[in-house]
Structure formats: C-alpha cells, structure tokens
mmCIF file with all atom_site columns, C-alpha atoms in Angstrom:
data_model
loop_
_atom_site.group_PDB
_atom_site.id
_atom_site.type_symbol
_atom_site.label_atom_id
_atom_site.label_alt_id
_atom_site.label_comp_id
_atom_site.label_asym_id
_atom_site.label_entity_id
_atom_site.label_seq_id
_atom_site.pdbx_PDB_ins_code
_atom_site.Cartn_x
_atom_site.Cartn_y
_atom_site.Cartn_z
_atom_site.occupancy
_atom_site.B_iso_or_equiv
_atom_site.pdbx_formal_charge
_atom_site.auth_seq_id
_atom_site.auth_comp_id
_atom_site.auth_asym_id
_atom_site.auth_atom_id
_atom_site.pdbx_PDB_model_num
ATOM 1   C CA . GLU W 1 1   ? 5.497   9.507   -24.592 1.00 0.00 ? 1   GLU W CA 1
ATOM 2   C CA . THR W 1 2   ? 7.824   7.746   -26.218 1.00 0.00 ? 2   THR W CA 1
ATOM 3   C CA . GLY W 1 3   ? 10.660  7.489   -23.685 1.00 0.00 ? 3   GLY W CA 1
ATOM 4   C CA . VAL W 1 4   ? 10.277  4.477   -21.785 1.00 0.00 ? 4   VAL W CA 1
ATOM 5   C CA . THR W 1 5   ? 8.614   1.481   -23.627 1.00 0.00 ? 5   THR W CA 1
ATOM 6   C CA . GLN W 1 6   ? 7.518   -1.570  -22.353 1.00 0.00 ? 6   GLN W CA 1
ATOM 7   C CA . THR W 1 7   ? 6.556   -5.217  -24.184 1.00 0.00 ? 7   THR W CA 1
ATOM 8   C CA . PRO W 1 8   ? 4.168   -6.907  -23.826 1.00 0.00 ? 8   PRO W CA 1
ATOM 9   C CA . ARG W 1 9   ? 1.093   -4.465  -22.770 1.00 0.00 ? 9   ARG W CA 1
ATOM 10  C CA . HIS W 1 10  ? -0.997  -7.190  -22.021 1.00 0.00 ? 10  HIS W CA 1
ATOM 11  C CA . LEU W 1 11  ? -0.512  -10.750 -20.676 1.00 0.00 ? 11  LEU W CA 1
ATOM 12  C CA . VAL W 1 12  ? -2.215  -13.952 -19.535 1.00 0.00 ? 12  VAL W CA 1
ATOM 13  C CA . MET W 1 13  ? -0.114  -16.966 -18.749 1.00 0.00 ? 13  MET W CA 1
ATOM 14  C CA . GLY W 1 14  ? -0.927  -20.440 -16.747 1.00 0.00 ? 14  GLY W CA 1
ATOM 15  C CA . MET W 1 15  ? 0.897   -20.820 -13.698 1.00 0.00 ? 15  MET W CA 1
ATOM 16  C CA . THR W 1 16  ? 3.641   -23.166 -15.358 1.00 0.00 ? 16  THR W CA 1
ATOM 17  C CA . ASN W 1 17  ? 4.001   -20.631 -17.934 1.00 0.00 ? 17  ASN W CA 1
ATOM 18  C CA . LYS W 1 18  ? 7.773   -19.044 -18.118 1.00 0.00 ? 18  LYS W CA 1
ATOM 19  C CA . LYS W 1 19  ? 7.616   -15.682 -20.312 1.00 0.00 ? 19  LYS W CA 1
ATOM 20  C CA . SER W 1 20  ? 9.420   -12.344 -19.488 1.00 0.00 ? 20  SER W CA 1
ATOM 21  C CA . LEU W 1 21  ? 8.935   -8.708  -19.499 1.00 0.00 ? 21  LEU W CA 1
ATOM 22  C CA . LYS W 1 22  ? 10.737  -6.150  -21.177 1.00 0.00 ? 22  LYS W CA 1
ATOM 23  C CA . CYS W 1 23  ? 11.361  -2.664  -20.652 1.00 0.00 ? 23  CYS W CA 1
ATOM 24  C CA . GLU W 1 24  ? 13.599  0.203   -22.599 1.00 0.00 ? 24  GLU W CA 1
ATOM 25  C CA . GLN W 1 25  ? 14.430  3.898   -21.702 1.00 0.00 ? 25  GLN W CA 1
ATOM 26  C CA . HIS W 1 26  ? 15.344  6.064   -24.322 1.00 0.00 ? 26  HIS W CA 1
ATOM 27  C CA . LEU W 1 27  ? 16.580  8.909   -22.015 1.00 0.00 ? 27  LEU W CA 1
ATOM 28  C CA . GLY W 1 28  ? 19.780  7.900   -21.485 1.00 0.00 ? 28  GLY W CA 1
ATOM 29  C CA . HIS W 1 29  ? 19.151  7.627   -17.652 1.00 0.00 ? 29  HIS W CA 1
ATOM 30  C CA . ASN W 1 30  ? 21.543  5.389   -15.608 1.00 0.00 ? 30  ASN W CA 1
ATOM 31  C CA . ALA W 1 31  ? 18.900  3.926   -13.219 1.00 0.00 ? 31  ALA W CA 1
ATOM 32  C CA . MET W 1 32  ? 15.734  1.200   -14.085 1.00 0.00 ? 32  MET W CA 1
ATOM 33  C CA . TYR W 1 33  ? 13.275  0.245   -11.828 1.00 0.00 ? 33  TYR W CA 1
ATOM 34  C CA . TRP W 1 34  ? 10.041  -2.142  -11.629 1.00 0.00 ? 34  TRP W CA 1
ATOM 35  C CA . TYR W 1 35  ? 7.285   -2.115  -9.980  1.00 0.00 ? 35  TYR W CA 1
ATOM 36  C CA . LYS W 1 36  ? 4.185   -3.808  -8.903  1.00 0.00 ? 36  LYS W CA 1
ATOM 37  C CA . GLN W 1 37  ? 1.024   -1.943  -8.920  1.00 0.00 ? 37  GLN W CA 1
ATOM 38  C CA . SER W 1 38  ? -2.419  -4.061  -7.752  1.00 0.00 ? 38  SER W CA 1
ATOM 39  C CA . ALA W 1 39  ? -5.796  -2.662  -7.289  1.00 0.00 ? 39  ALA W CA 1
ATOM 40  C CA . LYS W 1 40  ? -5.874  -1.433  -3.743  1.00 0.00 ? 40  LYS W CA 1
ATOM 41  C CA . LYS W 1 41  ? -2.430  -0.738  -2.428  1.00 0.00 ? 41  LYS W CA 1
ATOM 42  C CA . PRO W 1 42  ? 0.248   1.381   -3.157  1.00 0.00 ? 42  PRO W CA 1
ATOM 43  C CA . LEU W 1 43  ? 3.382   1.063   -5.640  1.00 0.00 ? 43  LEU W CA 1
ATOM 44  C CA . GLU W 1 44  ? 5.526   -1.647  -4.893  1.00 0.00 ? 44  GLU W CA 1
ATOM 45  C CA . LEU W 1 45  ? 9.212   -1.071  -5.476  1.00 0.00 ? 45  LEU W CA 1
ATOM 46  C CA . MET W 1 46  ? 10.279  -4.737  -6.726  1.00 0.00 ? 46  MET W CA 1
ATOM 47  C CA . PHE W 1 47  ? 13.854  -4.060  -8.304  1.00 0.00 ? 47  PHE W CA 1
ATOM 48  C CA . VAL W 1 48  ? 16.446  -1.060  -8.674  1.00 0.00 ? 48  VAL W CA 1
ATOM 49  C CA . TYR W 1 49  ? 19.403  -0.944  -11.369 1.00 0.00 ? 49  TYR W CA 1
ATOM 50  C CA . SER W 1 50  ? 22.028  1.840   -11.359 1.00 0.00 ? 50  SER W CA 1
ATOM 51  C CA . LEU W 1 51  ? 24.475  1.375   -13.562 1.00 0.00 ? 51  LEU W CA 1
ATOM 52  C CA . GLU W 1 52  ? 23.135  -2.388  -14.526 1.00 0.00 ? 52  GLU W CA 1
ATOM 53  C CA . GLU W 1 53  ? 23.886  -3.993  -11.191 1.00 0.00 ? 53  GLU W CA 1
ATOM 54  C CA . ARG W 1 54  ? 21.105  -4.305  -9.093  1.00 0.00 ? 54  ARG W CA 1
ATOM 55  C CA . VAL W 1 55  ? 21.025  -1.843  -5.476  1.00 0.00 ? 55  VAL W CA 1
ATOM 56  C CA . GLU W 1 56  ? 18.235  -2.796  -4.402  1.00 0.00 ? 56  GLU W CA 1
ATOM 57  C CA . ASN W 1 57  ? 15.553  -5.866  -4.478  1.00 0.00 ? 57  ASN W CA 1
ATOM 58  C CA . ASN W 1 58  ? 12.599  -5.307  -1.689  1.00 0.00 ? 58  ASN W CA 1
ATOM 59  C CA . SER W 1 59  ? 12.187  -8.947  -0.679  1.00 0.00 ? 59  SER W CA 1
ATOM 60  C CA . VAL W 1 60  ? 10.727  -9.689  -3.989  1.00 0.00 ? 60  VAL W CA 1
ATOM 61  C CA . PRO W 1 61  ? 9.737   -13.610 -4.224  1.00 0.00 ? 61  PRO W CA 1
ATOM 62  C CA . SER W 1 62  ? 12.253  -15.825 -6.387  1.00 0.00 ? 62  SER W CA 1
ATOM 63  C CA . ARG W 1 63  ? 9.908   -16.586 -9.034  1.00 0.00 ? 63  ARG W CA 1
ATOM 64  C CA . PHE W 1 64  ? 10.743  -12.737 -10.030 1.00 0.00 ? 64  PHE W CA 1
ATOM 65  C CA . SER W 1 65  ? 14.010  -12.570 -11.985 1.00 0.00 ? 65  SER W CA 1
ATOM 66  C CA . PRO W 1 66  ? 14.996  -9.170  -12.843 1.00 0.00 ? 66  PRO W CA 1
ATOM 67  C CA . GLU W 1 67  ? 18.180  -9.021  -15.545 1.00 0.00 ? 67  GLU W CA 1
ATOM 68  C CA . CYS W 1 68  ? 19.825  -5.365  -17.165 1.00 0.00 ? 68  CYS W CA 1
ATOM 69  C CA . PRO W 1 69  ? 21.907  -6.283  -19.789 1.00 0.00 ? 69  PRO W CA 1
ATOM 70  C CA . ASN W 1 70  ? 22.131  -2.631  -19.815 1.00 0.00 ? 70  ASN W CA 1
ATOM 71  C CA . SER W 1 71  ? 21.642  0.901   -18.976 1.00 0.00 ? 71  SER W CA 1
ATOM 72  C CA . SER W 1 72  ? 18.922  0.907   -20.904 1.00 0.00 ? 72  SER W CA 1
ATOM 73  C CA . HIS W 1 73  ? 17.216  -2.412  -21.082 1.00 0.00 ? 73  HIS W CA 1
ATOM 74  C CA . LEU W 1 74  ? 15.657  -4.181  -17.761 1.00 0.00 ? 74  LEU W CA 1
ATOM 75  C CA . PHE W 1 75  ? 13.827  -7.564  -18.263 1.00 0.00 ? 75  PHE W CA 1
ATOM 76  C CA . LEU W 1 76  ? 11.595  -9.062  -15.343 1.00 0.00 ? 76  LEU W CA 1
ATOM 77  C CA . HIS W 1 77  ? 11.909  -12.848 -16.190 1.00 0.00 ? 77  HIS W CA 1
ATOM 78  C CA . LEU W 1 78  ? 8.096   -14.810 -14.969 1.00 0.00 ? 78  LEU W CA 1
ATOM 79  C CA . HIS W 1 79  ? 8.061   -18.235 -13.681 1.00 0.00 ? 79  HIS W CA 1
ATOM 80  C CA . THR W 1 80  ? 5.810   -20.444 -11.690 1.00 0.00 ? 80  THR W CA 1
ATOM 81  C CA . LEU W 1 81  ? 3.461   -17.051 -10.733 1.00 0.00 ? 81  LEU W CA 1
ATOM 82  C CA . GLN W 1 82  ? 0.486   -17.594 -8.660  1.00 0.00 ? 82  GLN W CA 1
ATOM 83  C CA . PRO W 1 83  ? -2.984  -15.663 -9.239  1.00 0.00 ? 83  PRO W CA 1
ATOM 84  C CA . GLU W 1 84  ? -2.128  -13.089 -7.209  1.00 0.00 ? 84  GLU W CA 1
ATOM 85  C CA . ASP W 1 85  ? 0.602   -11.987 -8.872  1.00 0.00 ? 85  ASP W CA 1
ATOM 86  C CA . SER W 1 86  ? -1.728  -10.176 -11.139 1.00 0.00 ? 86  SER W CA 1
ATOM 87  C CA . ALA W 1 87  ? -1.263  -6.108  -11.492 1.00 0.00 ? 87  ALA W CA 1
ATOM 88  C CA . LEU W 1 88  ? 0.360   -4.169  -13.465 1.00 0.00 ? 88  LEU W CA 1
ATOM 89  C CA . TYR W 1 89  ? 3.652   -4.136  -13.289 1.00 0.00 ? 89  TYR W CA 1
ATOM 90  C CA . LEU W 1 90  ? 5.802   -0.610  -14.180 1.00 0.00 ? 90  LEU W CA 1
ATOM 91  C CA . CYS W 1 91  ? 9.292   0.018   -15.742 1.00 0.00 ? 91  CYS W CA 1
ATOM 92  C CA . ALA W 1 92  ? 10.847  3.464   -14.662 1.00 0.00 ? 92  ALA W CA 1
ATOM 93  C CA . SER W 1 93  ? 13.911  5.583   -15.145 1.00 0.00 ? 93  SER W CA 1
ATOM 94  C CA . SER W 1 94  ? 15.944  8.118   -13.719 1.00 0.00 ? 94  SER W CA 1
ATOM 95  C CA . LEU W 1 95  ? 19.265  10.290  -14.615 1.00 0.00 ? 95  LEU W CA 1
ATOM 96  C CA . THR W 1 96  ? 21.089  7.888   -11.443 1.00 0.00 ? 96  THR W CA 1
ATOM 97  C CA . GLY W 1 97  ? 19.673  5.321   -9.252  1.00 0.00 ? 97  GLY W CA 1
ATOM 98  C CA . GLY W 1 98  ? 20.434  3.871   -6.083  1.00 0.00 ? 98  GLY W CA 1
ATOM 99  C CA . PRO W 1 99  ? 19.926  3.963   -2.319  1.00 0.00 ? 99  PRO W CA 1
ATOM 100 C CA . THR W 1 100 ? 19.989  7.625   -2.249  1.00 0.00 ? 100 THR W CA 1
ATOM 101 C CA . SER W 1 101 ? 18.469  8.402   -5.093  1.00 0.00 ? 101 SER W CA 1
ATOM 102 C CA . THR W 1 102 ? 15.803  10.903  -5.311  1.00 0.00 ? 102 THR W CA 1
ATOM 103 C CA . ASP W 1 103 ? 15.605  11.739  -8.794  1.00 0.00 ? 103 ASP W CA 1
ATOM 104 C CA . THR W 1 104 ? 12.334  11.908  -10.493 1.00 0.00 ? 104 THR W CA 1
ATOM 105 C CA . GLN W 1 105 ? 11.589  8.776   -12.165 1.00 0.00 ? 105 GLN W CA 1
ATOM 106 C CA . TYR W 1 106 ? 9.587   8.440   -15.610 1.00 0.00 ? 106 TYR W CA 1
ATOM 107 C CA . PHE W 1 107 ? 7.333   5.786   -15.860 1.00 0.00 ? 107 PHE W CA 1
ATOM 108 C CA . GLY W 1 108 ? 6.422   3.238   -18.755 1.00 0.00 ? 108 GLY W CA 1
ATOM 109 C CA . PRO W 1 109 ? 2.841   2.443   -19.634 1.00 0.00 ? 109 PRO W CA 1
ATOM 110 C CA . GLY W 1 110 ? 2.970   -0.971  -17.731 1.00 0.00 ? 110 GLY W CA 1
ATOM 111 C CA . THR W 1 111 ? 1.930   -4.404  -18.859 1.00 0.00 ? 111 THR W CA 1
ATOM 112 C CA . ARG W 1 112 ? -0.789  -6.035  -17.583 1.00 0.00 ? 112 ARG W CA 1
ATOM 113 C CA . LEU W 1 113 ? -0.659  -9.030  -16.552 1.00 0.00 ? 113 LEU W CA 1
ATOM 114 C CA . THR W 1 114 ? -3.252  -11.990 -15.452 1.00 0.00 ? 114 THR W CA 1
ATOM 115 C CA . VAL W 1 115 ? -2.103  -15.338 -13.696 1.00 0.00 ? 115 VAL W CA 1
ATOM 116 C CA . LEU W 1 116 ? -4.768  -17.814 -14.852 1.00 0.00 ? 116 LEU W CA 1
ATOM 117 C CA . GLY P 2 1   ? 10.473  1.400   7.470   1.00 0.00 ? 1   GLY P CA 1
ATOM 118 C CA . GLN P 2 2   ? 9.665   4.858   6.285   1.00 0.00 ? 2   GLN P CA 1
ATOM 119 C CA . GLN P 2 3   ? 5.506   4.964   6.018   1.00 0.00 ? 3   GLN P CA 1
ATOM 120 C CA . VAL P 2 4   ? 4.124   7.755   3.150   1.00 0.00 ? 4   VAL P CA 1
ATOM 121 C CA . MET P 2 5   ? -0.019  7.972   4.140   1.00 0.00 ? 5   MET P CA 1
ATOM 122 C CA . GLN P 2 6   ? -2.182  9.775   1.365   1.00 0.00 ? 6   GLN P CA 1
ATOM 123 C CA . ILE P 2 7   ? -5.932  10.837  2.033   1.00 0.00 ? 7   ILE P CA 1
ATOM 124 C CA . PRO P 2 8   ? -8.543  10.869  1.222   1.00 0.00 ? 8   PRO P CA 1
ATOM 125 C CA . GLN P 2 9   ? -8.213  7.681   -0.821  1.00 0.00 ? 9   GLN P CA 1
ATOM 126 C CA . TYR P 2 10  ? -11.295 8.471   -3.269  1.00 0.00 ? 10  TYR P CA 1
ATOM 127 C CA . GLN P 2 11  ? -12.858 11.853  -3.561  1.00 0.00 ? 11  GLN P CA 1
ATOM 128 C CA . HIS P 2 12  ? -15.807 12.590  -5.991  1.00 0.00 ? 12  HIS P CA 1
ATOM 129 C CA . VAL P 2 13  ? -16.690 16.339  -6.692  1.00 0.00 ? 13  VAL P CA 1
ATOM 130 C CA . GLN P 2 14  ? -18.333 18.578  -8.880  1.00 0.00 ? 14  GLN P CA 1
ATOM 131 C CA . GLU P 2 15  ? -16.238 20.161  -11.779 1.00 0.00 ? 15  GLU P CA 1
ATOM 132 C CA . GLY P 2 16  ? -15.066 23.783  -10.190 1.00 0.00 ? 16  GLY P CA 1
ATOM 133 C CA . GLU P 2 17  ? -15.621 22.568  -7.053  1.00 0.00 ? 17  GLU P CA 1
ATOM 134 C CA . ASP P 2 18  ? -11.805 22.659  -5.274  1.00 0.00 ? 18  ASP P CA 1
ATOM 135 C CA . PHE P 2 19  ? -10.563 19.124  -4.433  1.00 0.00 ? 19  PHE P CA 1
ATOM 136 C CA . THR P 2 20  ? -6.987  18.603  -1.505  1.00 0.00 ? 20  THR P CA 1
ATOM 137 C CA . THR P 2 21  ? -4.915  15.406  -1.204  1.00 0.00 ? 21  THR P CA 1
ATOM 138 C CA . TYR P 2 22  ? -2.935  15.436  1.805   1.00 0.00 ? 22  TYR P CA 1
ATOM 139 C CA . CYS P 2 23  ? 0.439   13.361  1.993   1.00 0.00 ? 23  CYS P CA 1
ATOM 140 C CA . ASN P 2 24  ? 2.064   12.255  5.423   1.00 0.00 ? 24  ASN P CA 1
ATOM 141 C CA . SER P 2 25  ? 5.357   10.868  6.126   1.00 0.00 ? 25  SER P CA 1
ATOM 142 C CA . SER P 2 26  ? 6.284   8.773   9.655   1.00 0.00 ? 26  SER P CA 1
ATOM 143 C CA . THR P 2 27  ? 9.607   10.383  9.195   1.00 0.00 ? 27  THR P CA 1
ATOM 144 C CA . THR P 2 28  ? 11.470  13.755  7.713   1.00 0.00 ? 28  THR P CA 1
ATOM 145 C CA . LEU P 2 29  ? 11.805  13.439  4.077   1.00 0.00 ? 29  LEU P CA 1
ATOM 146 C CA . SER P 2 30  ? 14.732  14.740  2.029   1.00 0.00 ? 30  SER P CA 1
ATOM 147 C CA . ASN P 2 31  ? 11.772  15.806  -0.353  1.00 0.00 ? 31  ASN P CA 1
ATOM 148 C CA . ILE P 2 32  ? 8.158   14.724  -1.871  1.00 0.00 ? 32  ILE P CA 1
ATOM 149 C CA . GLN P 2 33  ? 7.204   14.105  -5.340  1.00 0.00 ? 33  GLN P CA 1
ATOM 150 C CA . TRP P 2 34  ? 3.921   14.365  -6.664  1.00 0.00 ? 34  TRP P CA 1
ATOM 151 C CA . TYR P 2 35  ? 2.912   12.406  -9.718  1.00 0.00 ? 35  TYR P CA 1
ATOM 152 C CA . LYS P 2 36  ? -0.297  11.617  -12.088 1.00 0.00 ? 36  LYS P CA 1
ATOM 153 C CA . GLN P 2 37  ? -1.784  8.494   -12.976 1.00 0.00 ? 37  GLN P CA 1
ATOM 154 C CA . ARG P 2 38  ? -4.912  8.413   -15.612 1.00 0.00 ? 38  ARG P CA 1
ATOM 155 C CA . PRO P 2 39  ? -7.348  6.390   -15.520 1.00 0.00 ? 39  PRO P CA 1
ATOM 156 C CA . GLY P 2 40  ? -5.477  3.266   -17.929 1.00 0.00 ? 40  GLY P CA 1
ATOM 157 C CA . GLY P 2 41  ? -2.598  4.739   -17.924 1.00 0.00 ? 41  GLY P CA 1
ATOM 158 C CA . HIS P 2 42  ? 0.955   5.044   -15.994 1.00 0.00 ? 42  HIS P CA 1
ATOM 159 C CA . PRO P 2 43  ? 2.471   7.264   -12.590 1.00 0.00 ? 43  PRO P CA 1
ATOM 160 C CA . VAL P 2 44  ? 3.633   11.255  -14.372 1.00 0.00 ? 44  VAL P CA 1
ATOM 161 C CA . PHE P 2 45  ? 5.773   13.332  -12.656 1.00 0.00 ? 45  PHE P CA 1
ATOM 162 C CA . LEU P 2 46  ? 4.211   16.597  -11.844 1.00 0.00 ? 46  LEU P CA 1
ATOM 163 C CA . ILE P 2 47  ? 6.548   18.528  -9.063  1.00 0.00 ? 47  ILE P CA 1
ATOM 164 C CA . GLN P 2 48  ? 9.022   17.854  -6.945  1.00 0.00 ? 48  GLN P CA 1
ATOM 165 C CA . LEU P 2 49  ? 9.559   19.747  -3.914  1.00 0.00 ? 49  LEU P CA 1
ATOM 166 C CA . VAL P 2 50  ? 12.752  20.030  -1.544  1.00 0.00 ? 50  VAL P CA 1
ATOM 167 C CA . LYS P 2 51  ? 12.586  23.241  1.123   1.00 0.00 ? 51  LYS P CA 1
ATOM 168 C CA . SER P 2 52  ? 10.879  23.475  4.136   1.00 0.00 ? 52  SER P CA 1
ATOM 169 C CA . GLY P 2 53  ? 7.622   25.286  3.682   1.00 0.00 ? 53  GLY P CA 1
ATOM 170 C CA . GLU P 2 54  ? 7.549   25.156  0.072   1.00 0.00 ? 54  GLU P CA 1
ATOM 171 C CA . VAL P 2 55  ? 5.096   26.271  -1.660  1.00 0.00 ? 55  VAL P CA 1
ATOM 172 C CA . LYS P 2 56  ? 4.633   25.658  -5.714  1.00 0.00 ? 56  LYS P CA 1
ATOM 173 C CA . LYS P 2 57  ? 2.143   26.414  -8.469  1.00 0.00 ? 57  LYS P CA 1
ATOM 174 C CA . GLN P 2 58  ? 1.356   24.750  -11.445 1.00 0.00 ? 58  GLN P CA 1
ATOM 175 C CA . LYS P 2 59  ? -1.884  26.512  -13.256 1.00 0.00 ? 59  LYS P CA 1
ATOM 176 C CA . ARG P 2 60  ? -4.784  25.430  -10.681 1.00 0.00 ? 60  ARG P CA 1
ATOM 177 C CA . LEU P 2 61  ? -2.567  22.978  -8.838  1.00 0.00 ? 61  LEU P CA 1
ATOM 178 C CA . THR P 2 62  ? -0.820  24.129  -5.981  1.00 0.00 ? 62  THR P CA 1
ATOM 179 C CA . PHE P 2 63  ? 1.554   22.156  -4.238  1.00 0.00 ? 63  PHE P CA 1
ATOM 180 C CA . GLN P 2 64  ? 2.844   22.714  -0.283  1.00 0.00 ? 64  GLN P CA 1
ATOM 181 C CA . PHE P 2 65  ? 5.697   21.107  1.678   1.00 0.00 ? 65  PHE P CA 1
ATOM 182 C CA . GLY P 2 66  ? 5.441   21.215  5.598   1.00 0.00 ? 66  GLY P CA 1
ATOM 183 C CA . GLU P 2 67  ? 7.695   23.383  7.760   1.00 0.00 ? 67  GLU P CA 1
ATOM 184 C CA . ALA P 2 68  ? 8.749   19.701  9.164   1.00 0.00 ? 68  ALA P CA 1
ATOM 185 C CA . LYS P 2 69  ? 9.211   18.427  6.669   1.00 0.00 ? 69  LYS P CA 1
ATOM 186 C CA . LYS P 2 70  ? 6.800   15.340  7.357   1.00 0.00 ? 70  LYS P CA 1
ATOM 187 C CA . ASN P 2 71  ? 4.007   16.495  5.163   1.00 0.00 ? 71  ASN P CA 1
ATOM 188 C CA . SER P 2 72  ? 2.589   18.029  1.912   1.00 0.00 ? 72  SER P CA 1
ATOM 189 C CA . SER P 2 73  ? -0.609  18.726  -0.179  1.00 0.00 ? 73  SER P CA 1
ATOM 190 C CA . LEU P 2 74  ? -1.539  19.127  -3.522  1.00 0.00 ? 74  LEU P CA 1
ATOM 191 C CA . HIS P 2 75  ? -4.563  21.848  -4.029  1.00 0.00 ? 75  HIS P CA 1
ATOM 192 C CA . ILE P 2 76  ? -6.850  21.748  -7.176  1.00 0.00 ? 76  ILE P CA 1
ATOM 193 C CA . THR P 2 77  ? -8.479  24.849  -7.548  1.00 0.00 ? 77  THR P CA 1
ATOM 194 C CA . ALA P 2 78  ? -12.011 24.780  -9.518  1.00 0.00 ? 78  ALA P CA 1
ATOM 195 C CA . THR P 2 79  ? -11.249 21.251  -10.692 1.00 0.00 ? 79  THR P CA 1
ATOM 196 C CA . GLN P 2 80  ? -11.871 19.926  -14.139 1.00 0.00 ? 80  GLN P CA 1
ATOM 197 C CA . THR P 2 81  ? -12.838 16.710  -15.691 1.00 0.00 ? 81  THR P CA 1
ATOM 198 C CA . THR P 2 82  ? -9.695  16.965  -17.022 1.00 0.00 ? 82  THR P CA 1
ATOM 199 C CA . ASP P 2 83  ? -8.117  16.600  -13.523 1.00 0.00 ? 83  ASP P CA 1
ATOM 200 C CA . VAL P 2 84  ? -9.659  12.682  -13.103 1.00 0.00 ? 84  VAL P CA 1
ATOM 201 C CA . GLY P 2 85  ? -7.083  10.443  -12.129 1.00 0.00 ? 85  GLY P CA 1
ATOM 202 C CA . THR P 2 86  ? -5.220  9.096   -9.249  1.00 0.00 ? 86  THR P CA 1
ATOM 203 C CA . TYR P 2 87  ? -2.827  11.793  -7.316  1.00 0.00 ? 87  TYR P CA 1
ATOM 204 C CA . PHE P 2 88  ? 0.580   10.191  -5.546  1.00 0.00 ? 88  PHE P CA 1
ATOM 205 C CA . CYS P 2 89  ? 3.024   11.359  -3.793  1.00 0.00 ? 89  CYS P CA 1
ATOM 206 C CA . ALA P 2 90  ? 6.216   9.800   -3.168  1.00 0.00 ? 90  ALA P CA 1
ATOM 207 C CA . GLY P 2 91  ? 8.792   10.521  -0.235  1.00 0.00 ? 91  GLY P CA 1
ATOM 208 C CA . SER P 2 92  ? 12.424  9.724   0.071   1.00 0.00 ? 92  SER P CA 1
ATOM 209 C CA . ARG P 2 93  ? 15.072  10.053  2.911   1.00 0.00 ? 93  ARG P CA 1
ATOM 210 C CA . TYR P 2 94  ? 18.574  7.919   2.254   1.00 0.00 ? 94  TYR P CA 1
ATOM 211 C CA . SER P 2 95  ? 16.063  6.043   0.411   1.00 0.00 ? 95  SER P CA 1
ATOM 212 C CA . THR P 2 96  ? 14.460  5.313   -2.837  1.00 0.00 ? 96  THR P CA 1
ATOM 213 C CA . LEU P 2 97  ? 10.918  7.002   -2.932  1.00 0.00 ? 97  LEU P CA 1
ATOM 214 C CA . THR P 2 98  ? 8.125   5.252   -1.003  1.00 0.00 ? 98  THR P CA 1
ATOM 215 C CA . PHE P 2 99  ? 4.622   6.269   -3.036  1.00 0.00 ? 99  PHE P CA 1
ATOM 216 C CA . GLY P 2 100 ? 1.734   6.703   -0.956  1.00 0.00 ? 100 GLY P CA 1
ATOM 217 C CA . LYS P 2 101 ? -1.052  4.797   -2.009  1.00 0.00 ? 101 LYS P CA 1
ATOM 218 C CA . GLY P 2 102 ? -2.669  7.651   -3.462  1.00 0.00 ? 102 GLY P CA 1
ATOM 219 C CA . THR P 2 103 ? -6.181  9.545   -3.767  1.00 0.00 ? 103 THR P CA 1
ATOM 220 C CA . MET P 2 104 ? -8.377  8.795   -6.637  1.00 0.00 ? 104 MET P CA 1
ATOM 221 C CA . LEU P 2 105 ? -9.656  12.044  -8.242  1.00 0.00 ? 105 LEU P CA 1
ATOM 222 C CA . LEU P 2 106 ? -13.387 11.810  -10.369 1.00 0.00 ? 106 LEU P CA 1
ATOM 223 C CA . VAL P 2 107 ? -14.658 15.054  -11.573 1.00 0.00 ? 107 VAL P CA 1
ATOM 224 C CA . SER P 2 108 ? -18.758 15.010  -12.800 1.00 0.00 ? 108 SER P CA 1
ATOM 225 C CA . PRO P 2 109 ? -19.297 17.489  -15.488 1.00 0.00 ? 109 PRO P CA 1
#
C-alpha cells in the first residue's frame, strides 16, 4: 500500500536532538492525523488537521510541534524529547476531517522512534 | 471523555478454532470501525458499522453492532495463521475516532 507514506521508518535520537517526521498522502484526502502507539496502550490521537488547519490537539507536550503546509503533507517536529516518547508514530489521512468526522482512516507504515 | 474498551487483550488459539473480540463504549456511538494491525505493520481498515443491530460479513469474519450502539463484536470462524495480528475497534460520537486497546490474536498451526 502506498497511499500514505512516512519517513523515516526508523529514527534514533538523543534527548537534545531536533528531528522531523514526514508524512505524505496520495489519496486526495483533506484531513491528516498524527497518532502515537506505545506498547500496551491504545492509539493516542495527537493532532488533527483538516484542510491544513489544526482542528484538534489532545494536550500534547510542546516538544511535539506539527506542521501541515498543504493537504498532502504533514510533519511532526521533535525537540528535546524524553525516553518515554519512544513509540511508533503513525500518520493517517481521511477524506474529510474535524471534530465530527468519522471517515475511514488510512494509516501510513509509521516511524519507529527511539529516544536515548 | 469517551472511552472504548476491548476484551480480551490477548488470545491464543489453535488453527481452526473460532475467535471473538468484544468492544464496549461508555457512550452511544454514531458508528464503529474495525481495524487490523499485523505484527510490525500499521492499522488497516476492515469495516464500518453504522446502524443499530447491523451485522456484516467478510468471508470468515462477522461484525456486529449492538442494538443500543454501545457495543460491537468481531467473530472469526475457523481461524487461520494469516489471521494473526491485533484487532482494534474505534468508535465515534461527535468527535474523532477513539480507539480501543486492541485484542492481540495468536494462531498456532
């Protein structure tokens, strides 16, 4: 499946590093999402963008900074992360989005992040 | 806030046995979706249920949405090793999808 791509697939970073995760969708969707998946926890929604505007931010620490320059691209900028931020970060897209959207979500392969 | 709970967290079956995972919401849902995540993979959409009491089938998989639209189940008949993975339900009511913790299914040949 190549509808939603994510780079890099694996990332190891120190707590003082700055890095960015990239997501691109080729489905013509208008909404994009960042999720965090940790072991033994449900998928945690971090950010939702609809038509490039952020519509939901579930109280994510400021060391995570999203950017959505257009409806096809989504970034997650990382700065001074903690070891407990190590997880699989999944990007998803849907046809429409926002607080009342229940459209099917198409997930990317994820970025496996390890913070040392 | 809205909570979606899934049970069991984990199940190990012999190939050919049936499997069921249950999803329960603290609030009435507008719809429920099911996703499957293979080991090392990402969640992939399986199906969406919208109507009260709805039942849908995909080959050996049967999905049900409760009459009160607060619970759902996924039943797999005669499991195969290819069914291995984690099955997530995700429900929504006036907000973006809330995922359950998932049920991890292991199938031994």
